[in-house]
PDB file of C-alpha atoms in Angstrom:
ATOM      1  CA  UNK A  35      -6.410 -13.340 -11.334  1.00  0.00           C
ATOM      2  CA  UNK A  36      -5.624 -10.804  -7.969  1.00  0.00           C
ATOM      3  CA  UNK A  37      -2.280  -9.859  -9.494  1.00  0.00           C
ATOM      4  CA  UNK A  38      -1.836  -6.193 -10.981  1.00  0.00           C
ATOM      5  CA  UNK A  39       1.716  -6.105 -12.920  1.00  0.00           C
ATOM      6  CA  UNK A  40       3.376  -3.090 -13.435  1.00  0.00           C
ATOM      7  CA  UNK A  41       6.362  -1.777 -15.405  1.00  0.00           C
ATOM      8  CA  UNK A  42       8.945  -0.659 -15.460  1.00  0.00           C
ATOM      9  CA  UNK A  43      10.578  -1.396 -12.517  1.00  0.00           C
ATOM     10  CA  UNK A  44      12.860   1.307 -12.516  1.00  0.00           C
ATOM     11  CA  UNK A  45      12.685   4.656 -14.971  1.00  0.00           C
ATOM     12  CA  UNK A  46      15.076   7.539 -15.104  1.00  0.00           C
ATOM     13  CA  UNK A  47      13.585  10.896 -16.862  1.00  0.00           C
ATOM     14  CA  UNK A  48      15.232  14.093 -17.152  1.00  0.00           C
ATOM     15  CA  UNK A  49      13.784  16.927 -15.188  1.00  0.00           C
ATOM     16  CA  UNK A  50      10.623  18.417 -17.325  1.00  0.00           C
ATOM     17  CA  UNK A  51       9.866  15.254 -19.633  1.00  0.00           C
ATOM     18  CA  UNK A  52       7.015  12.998 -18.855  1.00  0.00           C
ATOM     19  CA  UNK A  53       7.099  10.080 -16.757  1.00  0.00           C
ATOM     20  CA  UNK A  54       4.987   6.864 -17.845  1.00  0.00           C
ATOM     21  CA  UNK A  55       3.505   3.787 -16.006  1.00  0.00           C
ATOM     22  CA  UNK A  56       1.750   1.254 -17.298  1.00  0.00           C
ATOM     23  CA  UNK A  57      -0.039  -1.588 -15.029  1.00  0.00           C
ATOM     24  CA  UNK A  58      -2.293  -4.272 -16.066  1.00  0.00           C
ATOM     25  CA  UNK A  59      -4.761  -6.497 -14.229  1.00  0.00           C
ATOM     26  CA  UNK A  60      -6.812  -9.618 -14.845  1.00  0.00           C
ATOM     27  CA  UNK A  61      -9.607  -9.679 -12.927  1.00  0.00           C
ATOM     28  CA  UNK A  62     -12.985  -7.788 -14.046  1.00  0.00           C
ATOM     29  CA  UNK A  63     -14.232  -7.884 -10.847  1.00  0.00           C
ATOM     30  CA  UNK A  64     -11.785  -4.567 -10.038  1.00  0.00           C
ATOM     31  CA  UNK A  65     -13.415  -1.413  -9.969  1.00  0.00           C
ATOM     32  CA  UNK A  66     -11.124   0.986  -7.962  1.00  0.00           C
ATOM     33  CA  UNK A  67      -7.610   1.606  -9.348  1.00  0.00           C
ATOM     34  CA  UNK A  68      -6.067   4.252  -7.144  1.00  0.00           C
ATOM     35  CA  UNK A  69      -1.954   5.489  -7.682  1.00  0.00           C
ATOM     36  CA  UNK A  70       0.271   5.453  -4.485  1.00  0.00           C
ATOM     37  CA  UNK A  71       3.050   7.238  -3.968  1.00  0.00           C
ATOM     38  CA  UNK A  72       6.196   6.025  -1.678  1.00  0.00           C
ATOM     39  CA  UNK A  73       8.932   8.574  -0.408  1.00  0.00           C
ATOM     40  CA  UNK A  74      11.956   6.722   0.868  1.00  0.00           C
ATOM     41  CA  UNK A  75      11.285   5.925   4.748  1.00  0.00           C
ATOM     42  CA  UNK A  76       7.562   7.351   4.420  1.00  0.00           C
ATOM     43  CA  UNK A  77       4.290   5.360   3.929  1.00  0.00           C
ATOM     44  CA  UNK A  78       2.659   5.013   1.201  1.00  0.00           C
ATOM     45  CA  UNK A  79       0.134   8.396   0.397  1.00  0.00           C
ATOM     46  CA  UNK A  80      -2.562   8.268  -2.454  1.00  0.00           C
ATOM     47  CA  UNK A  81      -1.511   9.959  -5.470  1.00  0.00           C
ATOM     48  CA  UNK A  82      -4.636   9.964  -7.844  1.00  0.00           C
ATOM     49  CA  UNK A  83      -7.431   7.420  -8.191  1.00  0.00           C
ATOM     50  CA  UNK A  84      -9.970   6.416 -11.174  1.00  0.00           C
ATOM     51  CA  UNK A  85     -12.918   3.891 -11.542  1.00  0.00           C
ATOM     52  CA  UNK A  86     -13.785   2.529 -14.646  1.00  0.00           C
ATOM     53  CA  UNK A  87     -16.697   4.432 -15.889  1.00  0.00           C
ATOM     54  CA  UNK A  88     -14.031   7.221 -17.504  1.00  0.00           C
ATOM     55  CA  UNK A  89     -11.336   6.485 -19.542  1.00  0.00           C
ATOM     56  CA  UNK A  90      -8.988   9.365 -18.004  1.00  0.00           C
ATOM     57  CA  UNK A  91      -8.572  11.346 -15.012  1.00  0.00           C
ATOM     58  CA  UNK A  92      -6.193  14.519 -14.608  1.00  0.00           C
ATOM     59  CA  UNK A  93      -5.115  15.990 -11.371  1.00  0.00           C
ATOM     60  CA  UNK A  94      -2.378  18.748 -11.878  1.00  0.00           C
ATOM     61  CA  UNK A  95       0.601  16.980 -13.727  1.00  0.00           C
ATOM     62  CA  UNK A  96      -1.175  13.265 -13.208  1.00  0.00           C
ATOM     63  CA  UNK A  97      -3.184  11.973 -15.129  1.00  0.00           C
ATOM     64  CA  UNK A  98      -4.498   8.181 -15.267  1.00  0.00           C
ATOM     65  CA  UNK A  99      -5.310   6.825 -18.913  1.00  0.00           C
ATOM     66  CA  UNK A 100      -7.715   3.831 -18.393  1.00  0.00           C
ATOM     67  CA  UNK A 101      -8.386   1.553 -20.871  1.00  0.00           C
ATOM     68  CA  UNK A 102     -11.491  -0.729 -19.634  1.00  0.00           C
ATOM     69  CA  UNK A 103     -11.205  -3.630 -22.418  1.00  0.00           C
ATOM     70  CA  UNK A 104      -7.570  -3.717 -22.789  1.00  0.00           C
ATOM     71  CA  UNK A 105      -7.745  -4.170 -18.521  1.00  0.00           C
ATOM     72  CA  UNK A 106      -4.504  -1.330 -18.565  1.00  0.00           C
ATOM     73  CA  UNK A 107      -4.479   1.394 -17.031  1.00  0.00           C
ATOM     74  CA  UNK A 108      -1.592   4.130 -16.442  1.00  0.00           C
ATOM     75  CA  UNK A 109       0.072   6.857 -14.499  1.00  0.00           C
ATOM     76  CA  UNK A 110       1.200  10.095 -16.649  1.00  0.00           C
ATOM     77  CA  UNK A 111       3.367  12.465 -14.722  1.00  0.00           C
ATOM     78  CA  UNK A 112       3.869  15.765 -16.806  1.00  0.00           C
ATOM     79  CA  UNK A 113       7.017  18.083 -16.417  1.00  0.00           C
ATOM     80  CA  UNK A 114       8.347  15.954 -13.981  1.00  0.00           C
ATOM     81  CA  UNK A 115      10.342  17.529 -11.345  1.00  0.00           C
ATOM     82  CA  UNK A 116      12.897  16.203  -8.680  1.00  0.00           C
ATOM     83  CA  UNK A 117      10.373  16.265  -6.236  1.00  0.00           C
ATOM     84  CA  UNK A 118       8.790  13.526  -8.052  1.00  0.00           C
ATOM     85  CA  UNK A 119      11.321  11.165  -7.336  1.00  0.00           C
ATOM     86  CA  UNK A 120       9.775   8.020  -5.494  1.00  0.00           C
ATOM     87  CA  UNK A 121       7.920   4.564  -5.831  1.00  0.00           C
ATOM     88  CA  UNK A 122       4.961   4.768  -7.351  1.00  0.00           C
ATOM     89  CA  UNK A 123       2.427   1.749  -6.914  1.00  0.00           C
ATOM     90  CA  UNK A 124      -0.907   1.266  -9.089  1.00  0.00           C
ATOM     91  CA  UNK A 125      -3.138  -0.644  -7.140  1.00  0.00           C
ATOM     92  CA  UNK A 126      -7.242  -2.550  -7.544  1.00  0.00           C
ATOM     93  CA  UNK A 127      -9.508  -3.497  -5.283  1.00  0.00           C
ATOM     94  CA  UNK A 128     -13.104  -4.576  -6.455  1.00  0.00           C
ATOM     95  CA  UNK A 129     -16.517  -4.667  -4.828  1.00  0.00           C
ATOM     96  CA  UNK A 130     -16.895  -7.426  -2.059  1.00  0.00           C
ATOM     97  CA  UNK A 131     -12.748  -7.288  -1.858  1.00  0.00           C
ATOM     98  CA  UNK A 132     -13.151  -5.822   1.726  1.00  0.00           C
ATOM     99  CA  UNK A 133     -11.089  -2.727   0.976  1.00  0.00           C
ATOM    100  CA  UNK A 134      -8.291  -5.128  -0.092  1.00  0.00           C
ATOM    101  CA  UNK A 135      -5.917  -3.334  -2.315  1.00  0.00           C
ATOM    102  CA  UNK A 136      -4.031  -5.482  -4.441  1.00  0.00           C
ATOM    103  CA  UNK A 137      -0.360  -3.755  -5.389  1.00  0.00           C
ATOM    104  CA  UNK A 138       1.330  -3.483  -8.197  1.00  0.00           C
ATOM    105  CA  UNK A 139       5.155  -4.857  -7.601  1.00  0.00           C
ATOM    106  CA  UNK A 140       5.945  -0.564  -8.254  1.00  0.00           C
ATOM    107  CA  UNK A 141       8.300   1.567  -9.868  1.00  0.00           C
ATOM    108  CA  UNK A 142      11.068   4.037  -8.653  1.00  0.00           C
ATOM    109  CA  UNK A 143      10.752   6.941 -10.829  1.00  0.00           C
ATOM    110  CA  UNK A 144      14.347   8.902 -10.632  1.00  0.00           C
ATOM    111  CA  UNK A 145      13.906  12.784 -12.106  1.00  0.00           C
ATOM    112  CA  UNK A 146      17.478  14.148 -12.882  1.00  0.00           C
ATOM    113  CA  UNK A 147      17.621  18.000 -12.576  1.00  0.00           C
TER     114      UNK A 147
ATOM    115  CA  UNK B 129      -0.904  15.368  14.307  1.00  0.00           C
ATOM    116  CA  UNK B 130       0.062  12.281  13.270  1.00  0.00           C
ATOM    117  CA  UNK B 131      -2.807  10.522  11.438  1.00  0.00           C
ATOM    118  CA  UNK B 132      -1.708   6.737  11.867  1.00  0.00           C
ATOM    119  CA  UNK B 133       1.104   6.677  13.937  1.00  0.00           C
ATOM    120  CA  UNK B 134       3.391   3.383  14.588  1.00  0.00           C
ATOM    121  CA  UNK B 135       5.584   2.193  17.385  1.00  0.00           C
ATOM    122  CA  UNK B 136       8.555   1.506  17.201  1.00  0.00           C
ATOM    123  CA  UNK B 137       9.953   2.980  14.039  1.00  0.00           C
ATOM    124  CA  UNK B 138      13.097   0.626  14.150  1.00  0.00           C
ATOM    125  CA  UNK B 139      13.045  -3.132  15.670  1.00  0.00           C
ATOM    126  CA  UNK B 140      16.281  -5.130  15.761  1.00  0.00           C
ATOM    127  CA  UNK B 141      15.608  -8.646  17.321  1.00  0.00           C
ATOM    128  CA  UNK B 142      17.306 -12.111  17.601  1.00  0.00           C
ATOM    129  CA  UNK B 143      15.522 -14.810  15.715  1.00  0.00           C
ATOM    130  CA  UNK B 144      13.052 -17.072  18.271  1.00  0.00           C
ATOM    131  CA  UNK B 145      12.015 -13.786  19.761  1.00  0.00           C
ATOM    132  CA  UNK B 146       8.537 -12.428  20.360  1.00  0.00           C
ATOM    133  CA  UNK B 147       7.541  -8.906  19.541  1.00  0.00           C
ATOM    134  CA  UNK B 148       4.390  -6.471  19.146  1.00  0.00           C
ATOM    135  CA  UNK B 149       4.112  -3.151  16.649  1.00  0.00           C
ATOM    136  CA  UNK B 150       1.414  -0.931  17.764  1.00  0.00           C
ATOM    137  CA  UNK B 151      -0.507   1.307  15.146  1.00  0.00           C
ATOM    138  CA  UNK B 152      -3.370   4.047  16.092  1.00  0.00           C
ATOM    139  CA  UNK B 153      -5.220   6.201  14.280  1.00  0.00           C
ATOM    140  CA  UNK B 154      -7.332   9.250  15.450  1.00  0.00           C
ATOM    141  CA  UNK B 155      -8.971  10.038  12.196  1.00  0.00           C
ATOM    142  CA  UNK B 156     -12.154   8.074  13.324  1.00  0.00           C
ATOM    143  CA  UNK B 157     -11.843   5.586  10.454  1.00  0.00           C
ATOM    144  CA  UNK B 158     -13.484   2.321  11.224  1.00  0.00           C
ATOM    145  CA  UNK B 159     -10.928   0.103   9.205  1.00  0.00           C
ATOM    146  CA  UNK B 160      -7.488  -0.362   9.881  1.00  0.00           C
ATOM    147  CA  UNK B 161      -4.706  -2.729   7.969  1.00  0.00           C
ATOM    148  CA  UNK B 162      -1.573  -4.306   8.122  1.00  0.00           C
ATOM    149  CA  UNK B 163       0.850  -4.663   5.036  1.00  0.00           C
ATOM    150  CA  UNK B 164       3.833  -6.333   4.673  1.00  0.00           C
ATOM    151  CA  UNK B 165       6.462  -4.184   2.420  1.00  0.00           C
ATOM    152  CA  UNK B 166       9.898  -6.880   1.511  1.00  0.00           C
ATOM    153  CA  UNK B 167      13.008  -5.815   0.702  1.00  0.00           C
ATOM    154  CA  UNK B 168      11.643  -5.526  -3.268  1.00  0.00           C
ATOM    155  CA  UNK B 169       9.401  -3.183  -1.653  1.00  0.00           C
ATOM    156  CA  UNK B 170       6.520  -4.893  -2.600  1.00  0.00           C
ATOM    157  CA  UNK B 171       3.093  -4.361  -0.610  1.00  0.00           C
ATOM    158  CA  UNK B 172       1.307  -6.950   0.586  1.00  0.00           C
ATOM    159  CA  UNK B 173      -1.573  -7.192   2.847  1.00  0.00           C
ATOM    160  CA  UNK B 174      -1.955  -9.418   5.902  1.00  0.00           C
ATOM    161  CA  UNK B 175      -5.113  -8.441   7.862  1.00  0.00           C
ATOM    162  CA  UNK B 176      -7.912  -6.052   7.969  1.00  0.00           C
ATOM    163  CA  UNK B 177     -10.197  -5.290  11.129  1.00  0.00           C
ATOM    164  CA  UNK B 178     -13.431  -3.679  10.195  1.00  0.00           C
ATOM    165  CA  UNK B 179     -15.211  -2.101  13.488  1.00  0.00           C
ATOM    166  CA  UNK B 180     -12.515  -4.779  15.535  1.00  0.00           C
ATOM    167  CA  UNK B 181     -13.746  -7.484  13.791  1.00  0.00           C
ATOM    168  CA  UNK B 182     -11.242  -9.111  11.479  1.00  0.00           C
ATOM    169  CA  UNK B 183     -12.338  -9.147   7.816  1.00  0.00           C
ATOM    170  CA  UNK B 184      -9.288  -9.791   5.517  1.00  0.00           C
ATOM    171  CA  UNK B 185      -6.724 -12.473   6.865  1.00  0.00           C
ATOM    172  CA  UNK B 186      -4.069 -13.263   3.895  1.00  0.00           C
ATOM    173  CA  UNK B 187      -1.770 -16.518   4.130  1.00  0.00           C
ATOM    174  CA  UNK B 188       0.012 -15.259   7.114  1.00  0.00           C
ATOM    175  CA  UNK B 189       1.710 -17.659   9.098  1.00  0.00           C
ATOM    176  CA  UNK B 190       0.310 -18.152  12.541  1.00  0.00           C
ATOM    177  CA  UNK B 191       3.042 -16.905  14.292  1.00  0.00           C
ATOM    178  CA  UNK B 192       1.436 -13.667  13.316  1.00  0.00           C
ATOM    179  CA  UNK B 193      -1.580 -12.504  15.762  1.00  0.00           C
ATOM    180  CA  UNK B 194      -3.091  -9.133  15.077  1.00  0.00           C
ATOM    181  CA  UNK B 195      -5.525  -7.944  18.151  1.00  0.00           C
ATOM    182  CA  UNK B 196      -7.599  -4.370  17.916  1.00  0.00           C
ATOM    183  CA  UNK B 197      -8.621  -3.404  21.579  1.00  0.00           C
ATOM    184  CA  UNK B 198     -11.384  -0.567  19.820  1.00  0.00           C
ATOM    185  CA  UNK B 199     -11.436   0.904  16.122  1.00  0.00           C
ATOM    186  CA  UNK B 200      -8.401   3.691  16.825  1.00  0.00           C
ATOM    187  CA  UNK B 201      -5.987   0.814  17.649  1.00  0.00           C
ATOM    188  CA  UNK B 202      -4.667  -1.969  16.059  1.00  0.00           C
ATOM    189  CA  UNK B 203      -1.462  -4.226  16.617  1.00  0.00           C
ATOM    190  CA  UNK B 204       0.494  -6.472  15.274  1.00  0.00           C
ATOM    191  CA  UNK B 205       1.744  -9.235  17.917  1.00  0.00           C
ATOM    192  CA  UNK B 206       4.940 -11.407  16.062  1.00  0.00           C
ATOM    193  CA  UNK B 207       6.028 -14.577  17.816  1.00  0.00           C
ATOM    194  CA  UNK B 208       9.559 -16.909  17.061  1.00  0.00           C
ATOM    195  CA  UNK B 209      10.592 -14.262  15.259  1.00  0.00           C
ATOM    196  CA  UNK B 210      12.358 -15.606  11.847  1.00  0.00           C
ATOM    197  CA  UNK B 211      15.008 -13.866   9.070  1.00  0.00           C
ATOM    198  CA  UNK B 212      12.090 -14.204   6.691  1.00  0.00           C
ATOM    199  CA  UNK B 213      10.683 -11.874   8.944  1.00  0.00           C
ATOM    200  CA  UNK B 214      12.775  -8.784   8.573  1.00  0.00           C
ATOM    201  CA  UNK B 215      10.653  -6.470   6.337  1.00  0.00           C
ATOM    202  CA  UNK B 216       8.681  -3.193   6.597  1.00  0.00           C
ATOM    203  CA  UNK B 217       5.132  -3.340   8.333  1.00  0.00           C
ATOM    204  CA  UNK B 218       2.881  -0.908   7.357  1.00  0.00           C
ATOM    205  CA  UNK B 219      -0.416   0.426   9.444  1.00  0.00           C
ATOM    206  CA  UNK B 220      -3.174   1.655   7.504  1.00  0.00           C
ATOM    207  CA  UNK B 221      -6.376   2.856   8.061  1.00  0.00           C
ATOM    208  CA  UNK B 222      -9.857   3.853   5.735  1.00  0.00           C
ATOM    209  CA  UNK B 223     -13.123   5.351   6.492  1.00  0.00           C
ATOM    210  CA  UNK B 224     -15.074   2.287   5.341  1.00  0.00           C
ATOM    211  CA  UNK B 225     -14.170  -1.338   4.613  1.00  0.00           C
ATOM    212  CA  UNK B 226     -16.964  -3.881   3.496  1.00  0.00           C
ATOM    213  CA  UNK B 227     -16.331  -3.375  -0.481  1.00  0.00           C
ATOM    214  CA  UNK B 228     -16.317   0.418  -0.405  1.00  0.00           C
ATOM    215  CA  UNK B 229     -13.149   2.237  -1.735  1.00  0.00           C
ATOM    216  CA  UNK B 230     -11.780   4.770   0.174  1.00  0.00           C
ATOM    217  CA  UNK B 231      -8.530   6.254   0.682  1.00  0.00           C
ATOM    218  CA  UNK B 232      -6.445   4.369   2.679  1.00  0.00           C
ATOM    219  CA  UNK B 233      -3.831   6.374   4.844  1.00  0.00           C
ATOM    220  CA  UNK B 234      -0.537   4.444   5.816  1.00  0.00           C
ATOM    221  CA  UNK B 235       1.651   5.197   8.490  1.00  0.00           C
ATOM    222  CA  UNK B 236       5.587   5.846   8.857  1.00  0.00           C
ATOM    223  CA  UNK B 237       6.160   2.131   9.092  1.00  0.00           C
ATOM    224  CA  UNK B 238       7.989   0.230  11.376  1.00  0.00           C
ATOM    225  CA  UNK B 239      11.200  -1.301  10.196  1.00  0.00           C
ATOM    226  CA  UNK B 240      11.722  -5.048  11.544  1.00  0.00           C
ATOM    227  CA  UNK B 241      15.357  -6.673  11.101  1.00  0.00           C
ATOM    228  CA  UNK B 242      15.667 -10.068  12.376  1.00  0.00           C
ATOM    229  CA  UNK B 243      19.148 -10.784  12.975  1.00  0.00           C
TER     230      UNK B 243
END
């Protein structure tokens, strides 16, 4: 019930298309679903966060769909660019969870020029 | 300026040994975190100190002893040292723990290999 699965594991999208990923979680109890992103030998940085009273939130070429009864949410990256190119982890943490952010396993997003 | 800042950035050690990462912050959060990134590069947490008292303590064997001295500082204390081990450790810290959500800012990581 803590996990948060993600997919895919790997995705390869040409330079300008759109970049999708999907996570899903189990427990109700979640109420914070925030997007990291990795850079290779960096820490983690967040990306772009929703809670589950709105069904989509855009921040310059992110956006996160939400879909409350499904328990699915995902990351939309428009025109992706090279730059782009890095792990991207959804993540949920719920009220009473301490600030304990439970990761999804991520997904290395490669953007080919 | 660094926001979380860890030390060392590399660690090679022989298995059996005993070592310590340190992590500090200076943006005046009162949460800080340790995380666990394996070579899948999955993220998992191991302990949370809220104020210096410890609030989140995953299954983490005991070999693994986080202290915080005050709310800036908080390491990570690793003794007989095993190949299981060898991972990324991540510092984090947030502006409030206790079931709030806020951002939580990693540092650079330190990179363990257990030879």
């Amino acid at each position: 019930q803590q996990q948060v699965k993600q997919s895919p594991q790997s995705l390869i999208v040409q330079k300008g298309g759109i970049s999708i990923i999907n996570c899903a979680y189990e427990n109700t109890a979640f109420d914070y679903f925030p997007w990291y992103q990795q850079f290779p030998g960096k820490g983690p940085a967040l990306l772009i966060a929703i809670r589950p009273d709105v069904s989509e939130k855009k921040e310059g070429r992110f956006t996160i769909s939400f879909n409350k009864s499904a328990k699915q949410f995902s990351l939309h990256i428009m025109d992706s660019q090279p730059g782009d190119s890095a792990t991207y982890f959804c993540a949920a943490t719920g009220s009473g969870n301490t600030g304990k952010l439970i990761f999804g396993q991520g997904t290395t997003l490669q953007v080919k020029p | 300026d660094t926001a979380v800042s860890q030390t060392p950035k590399y660690l090679v050690t022989q298995m059996g040994n005993d070592k310590s990462i340190k992590c500090e912050q200076n943006l005046g959060h009162d949460t800080m975190y340790w995380y666990k990134q394996d070579s899948k590069k999955f993220l998992k947490i191991m302990f949370s100190y809220n104020n210096k008292e410890l609030i989140i303590n995953e299954t983490v064997p005991n070999r693994f002893s986080p202290k915080s001295p005050d709310k800036a500082h908080l390491n990570l204390h690793i003794n007989s040292l095993e190949l299981g081990d060898s991972a990324v450790y991540f510092c984090a810290s947030s502006a409030v723990g206790g079931g709030l959500k806020e951002t939580q800012y990693f540092g650079p990581g330190t990179r363990l290999l257990v030879l």
